[in-house]
Coordinates of C-alpha atoms and ligand atoms in Angstrom, one line a residue:
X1 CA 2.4 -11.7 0.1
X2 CA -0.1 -9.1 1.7
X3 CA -2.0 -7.0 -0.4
X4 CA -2.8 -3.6 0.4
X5 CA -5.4 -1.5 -1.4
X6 CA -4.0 1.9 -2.9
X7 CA -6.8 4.0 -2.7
X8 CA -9.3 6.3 -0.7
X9 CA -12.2 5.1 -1.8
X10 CA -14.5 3.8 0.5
X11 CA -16.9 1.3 -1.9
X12 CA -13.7 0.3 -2.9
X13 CA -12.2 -1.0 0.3
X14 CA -15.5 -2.6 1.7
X15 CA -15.9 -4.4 -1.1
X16 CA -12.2 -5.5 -1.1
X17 CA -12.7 -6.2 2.4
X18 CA -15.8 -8.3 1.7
X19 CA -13.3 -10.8 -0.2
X20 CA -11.7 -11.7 2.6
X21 CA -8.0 -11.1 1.1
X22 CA -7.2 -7.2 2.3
X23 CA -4.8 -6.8 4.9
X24 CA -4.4 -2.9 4.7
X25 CA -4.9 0.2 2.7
X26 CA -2.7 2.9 1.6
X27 CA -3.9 6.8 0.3
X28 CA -2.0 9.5 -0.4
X29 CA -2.9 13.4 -1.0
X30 CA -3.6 12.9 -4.6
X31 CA -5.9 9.8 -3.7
X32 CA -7.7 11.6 -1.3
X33 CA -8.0 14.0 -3.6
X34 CA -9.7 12.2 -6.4
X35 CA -12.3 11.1 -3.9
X36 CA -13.4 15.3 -3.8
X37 CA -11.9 14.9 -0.4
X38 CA -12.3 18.2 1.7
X39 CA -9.7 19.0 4.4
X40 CA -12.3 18.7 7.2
X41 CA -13.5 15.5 6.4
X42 CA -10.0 14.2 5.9
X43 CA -10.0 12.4 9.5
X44 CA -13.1 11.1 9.6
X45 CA -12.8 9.5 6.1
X46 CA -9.5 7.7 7.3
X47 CA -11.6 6.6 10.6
X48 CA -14.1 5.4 8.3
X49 CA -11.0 3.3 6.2
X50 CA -10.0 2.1 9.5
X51 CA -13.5 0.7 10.4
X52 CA -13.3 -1.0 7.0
X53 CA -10.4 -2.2 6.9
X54 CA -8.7 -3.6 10.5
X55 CA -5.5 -3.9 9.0
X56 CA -2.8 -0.9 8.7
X57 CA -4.3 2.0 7.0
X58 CA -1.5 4.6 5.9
X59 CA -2.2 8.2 6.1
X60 CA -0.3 11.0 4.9
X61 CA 1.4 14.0 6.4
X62 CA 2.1 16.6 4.2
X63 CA 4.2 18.7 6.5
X64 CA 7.7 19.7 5.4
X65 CA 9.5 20.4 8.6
X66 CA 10.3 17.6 11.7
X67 CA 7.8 19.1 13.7
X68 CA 5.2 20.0 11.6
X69 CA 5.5 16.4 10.6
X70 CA 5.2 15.1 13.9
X71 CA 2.1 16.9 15.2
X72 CA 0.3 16.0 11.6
X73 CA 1.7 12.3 12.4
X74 CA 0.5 12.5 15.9
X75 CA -3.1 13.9 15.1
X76 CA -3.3 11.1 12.6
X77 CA -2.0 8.4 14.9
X78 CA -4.7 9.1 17.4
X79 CA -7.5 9.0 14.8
X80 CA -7.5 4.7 15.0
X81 CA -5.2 2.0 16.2
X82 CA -4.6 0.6 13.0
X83 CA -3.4 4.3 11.3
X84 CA 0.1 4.4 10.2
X85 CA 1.8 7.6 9.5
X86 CA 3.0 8.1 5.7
X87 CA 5.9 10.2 5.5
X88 CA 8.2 10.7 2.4
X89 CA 11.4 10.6 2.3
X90 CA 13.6 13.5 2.5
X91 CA 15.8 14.7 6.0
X92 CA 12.7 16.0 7.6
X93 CA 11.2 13.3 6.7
X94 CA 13.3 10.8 8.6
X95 CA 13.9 13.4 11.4
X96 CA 10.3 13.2 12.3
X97 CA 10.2 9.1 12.0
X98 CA 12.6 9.1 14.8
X99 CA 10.9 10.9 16.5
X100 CA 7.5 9.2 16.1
X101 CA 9.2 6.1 16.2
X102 CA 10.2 7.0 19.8
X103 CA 7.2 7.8 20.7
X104 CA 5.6 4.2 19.6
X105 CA 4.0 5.2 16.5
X106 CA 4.3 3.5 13.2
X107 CA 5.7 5.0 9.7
X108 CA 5.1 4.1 6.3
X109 CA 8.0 5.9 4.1
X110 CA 6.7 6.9 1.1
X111 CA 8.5 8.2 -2.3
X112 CA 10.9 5.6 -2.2
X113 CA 13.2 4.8 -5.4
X114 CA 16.4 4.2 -4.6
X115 CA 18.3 1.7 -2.3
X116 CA 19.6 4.3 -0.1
X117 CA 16.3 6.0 0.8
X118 CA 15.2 2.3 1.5
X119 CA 17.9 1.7 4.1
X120 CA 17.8 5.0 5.9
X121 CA 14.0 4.9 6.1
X122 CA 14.4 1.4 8.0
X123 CA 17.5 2.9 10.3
X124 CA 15.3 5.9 11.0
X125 CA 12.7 3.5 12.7
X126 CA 10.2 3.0 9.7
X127 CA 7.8 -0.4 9.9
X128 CA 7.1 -0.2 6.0
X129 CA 9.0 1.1 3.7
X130 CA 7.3 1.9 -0.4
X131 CA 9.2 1.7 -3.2
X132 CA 7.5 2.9 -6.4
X133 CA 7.3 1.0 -9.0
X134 CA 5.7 2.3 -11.9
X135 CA 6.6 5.3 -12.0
X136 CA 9.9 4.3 -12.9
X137 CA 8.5 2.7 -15.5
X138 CA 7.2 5.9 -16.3
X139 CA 10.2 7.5 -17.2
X140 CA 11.7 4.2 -19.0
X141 CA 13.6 2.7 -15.8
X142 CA 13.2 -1.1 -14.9
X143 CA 10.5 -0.4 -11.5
X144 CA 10.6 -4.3 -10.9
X145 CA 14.8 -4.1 -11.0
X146 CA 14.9 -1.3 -8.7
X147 CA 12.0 -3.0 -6.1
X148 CA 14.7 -6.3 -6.6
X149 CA 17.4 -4.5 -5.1
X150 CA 15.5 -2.6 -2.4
X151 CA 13.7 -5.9 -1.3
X152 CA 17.5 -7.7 -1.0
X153 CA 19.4 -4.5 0.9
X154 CA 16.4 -4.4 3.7
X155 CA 16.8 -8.0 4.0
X156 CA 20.2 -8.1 4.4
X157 CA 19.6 -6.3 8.1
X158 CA 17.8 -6.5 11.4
X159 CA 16.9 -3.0 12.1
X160 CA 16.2 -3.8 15.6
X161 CA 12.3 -3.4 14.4
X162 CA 10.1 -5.1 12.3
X163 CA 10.2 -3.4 8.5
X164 CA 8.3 -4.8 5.6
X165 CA 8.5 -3.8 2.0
X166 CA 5.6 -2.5 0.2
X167 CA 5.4 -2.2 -3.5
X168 CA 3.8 0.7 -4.1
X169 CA 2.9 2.4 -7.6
X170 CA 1.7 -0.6 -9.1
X171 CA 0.0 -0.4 -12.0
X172 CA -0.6 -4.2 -13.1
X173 CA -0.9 -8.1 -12.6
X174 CA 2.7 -8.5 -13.7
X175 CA 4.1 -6.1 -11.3
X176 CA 2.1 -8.3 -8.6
X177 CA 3.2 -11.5 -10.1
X178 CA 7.5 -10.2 -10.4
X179 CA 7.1 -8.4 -6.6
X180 CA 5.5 -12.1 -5.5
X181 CA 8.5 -14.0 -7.3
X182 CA 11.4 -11.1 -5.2
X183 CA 9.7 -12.3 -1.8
X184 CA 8.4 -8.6 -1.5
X185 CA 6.2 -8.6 1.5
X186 CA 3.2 -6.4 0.3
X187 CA 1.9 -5.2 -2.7
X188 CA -0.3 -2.3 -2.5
X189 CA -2.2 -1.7 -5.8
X190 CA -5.3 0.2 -7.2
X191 CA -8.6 -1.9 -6.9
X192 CA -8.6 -2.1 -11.0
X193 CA -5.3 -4.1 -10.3
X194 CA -6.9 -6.4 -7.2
X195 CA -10.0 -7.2 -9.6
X196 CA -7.7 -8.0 -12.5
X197 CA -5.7 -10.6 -10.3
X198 CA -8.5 -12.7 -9.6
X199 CA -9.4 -13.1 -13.2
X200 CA -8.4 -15.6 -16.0
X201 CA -10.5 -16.4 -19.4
X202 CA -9.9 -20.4 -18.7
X203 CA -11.2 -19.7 -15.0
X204 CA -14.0 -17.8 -16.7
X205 CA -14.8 -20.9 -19.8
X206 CA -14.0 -23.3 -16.4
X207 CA -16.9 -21.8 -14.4
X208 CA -19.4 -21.8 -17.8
X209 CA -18.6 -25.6 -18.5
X210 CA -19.3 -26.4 -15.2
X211 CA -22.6 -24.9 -14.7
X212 CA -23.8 -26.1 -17.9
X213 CA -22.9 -29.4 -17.1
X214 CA -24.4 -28.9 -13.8
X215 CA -27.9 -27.6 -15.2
X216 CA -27.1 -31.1 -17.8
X217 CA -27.1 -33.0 -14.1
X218 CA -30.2 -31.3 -12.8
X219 CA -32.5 -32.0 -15.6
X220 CA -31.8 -35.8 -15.8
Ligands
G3P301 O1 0.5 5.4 -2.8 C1 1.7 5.5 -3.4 C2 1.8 4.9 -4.8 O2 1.2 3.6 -4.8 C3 1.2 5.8 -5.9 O3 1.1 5.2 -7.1 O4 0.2 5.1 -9.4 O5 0.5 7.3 -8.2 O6 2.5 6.1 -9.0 P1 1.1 6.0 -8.5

């Protein structure tokens, strides 16, 4: 599994990055947001996530016609190699992935949460496709269940392209641990989530017995 960081925050990613173990980034709107993002910074703060992080950095358009979409998802594609366009699913939506798609640039389709989004996404020419997780759990609905069967139906084709699932709206270990256990190819997740996966209390008592035993070793 590769794990994508879900966020715009820059501290974040390069010190994500500094562990070696981040293979792409995600933002959206509201993450940009948070960060007290400004509209005219918004491209040079993704260059800057694309210095930090070489892997695919996703970027949002927030256009709601093909063509609006398309210029936004051009602009953004020229910003960095490693951009990839973030659309959400709806017709325009996939109209414009086509066409971007056509013109050798890379989608991320966002919003996903149901099967059929999933698959028309992929047809449309997407390279990742995000279900949400947690905010089915949100309303009460099994998120993991629903990832399950959107994991299995993309796999069940070739799309002519490559596609990989991302599960997005992840809110903790477990949803890591059940996407790992579907064979879901990334997990994108909040940096609260990445820090919380590297940590155990028996990995924490380990470490402590060790050095003390060490310091035991270095005084005899
Ligand atoms: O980036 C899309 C997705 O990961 C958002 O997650 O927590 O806002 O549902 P959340």
């Amino acid at each position: 599994m590769k794990f994508f960081l879900d966020t715009a925050n820059l501290a974040d990613i390069e010190e994500a990055a500094s562990w070696g173990v981040l293979s792409g980034v995600t933002t959206n709107p509201t993450l940009y947001s948070r960060e007290g993002g400004k509209l005219a910074d918004f491209h040079a703060h993704l260059q800057r996530i694309c210095e930090l992080c070489p892997g695919p950095v996703s970027g949002e358009t927030v256009g709601l016609t093909r063509d609006e979409i398309v210029r936004e998802g051009e602009e953004l594609a020229a910003l960095a190699p490693n951009i990839i366009v973030k659309v959400p699913v709806m017709p325009e939506g996939l109209a414009a992935t086509k066409c971007l798609f056509d013109k050798g640039i890379k989608v991320n389709m966002t919003l996903c949460f149901t099967v059929p989004q999933a698959l028309l996404a992929a047809r449309a020419g997407a390279s990742y496709v995000s279900p949400f997780v947690g905010r089915f759990d949100d309303i009460s609905e099994d998120g993991i269940a629903h990832l399950a069967e959107t994991v299995q139906a993309v796999n069940n084709y070739d799309f002519g392209h490559d596609v990989e699932v991302i599960a997005a709206s992840i809110r903790s270990a477990n949803h890591v641990v059940q996407a790992g256990l579907i064979g879901c190819d990334i997990a994108t997740v909040p940096f609260a989530v990445l820090k919380n996966l590297v940590k155990h209390p028996l990995t924490d008592r380990g470490l402590e017995s060790f050095l003390a035993d060490w310091e035991k070793v270095k005084n005899s």
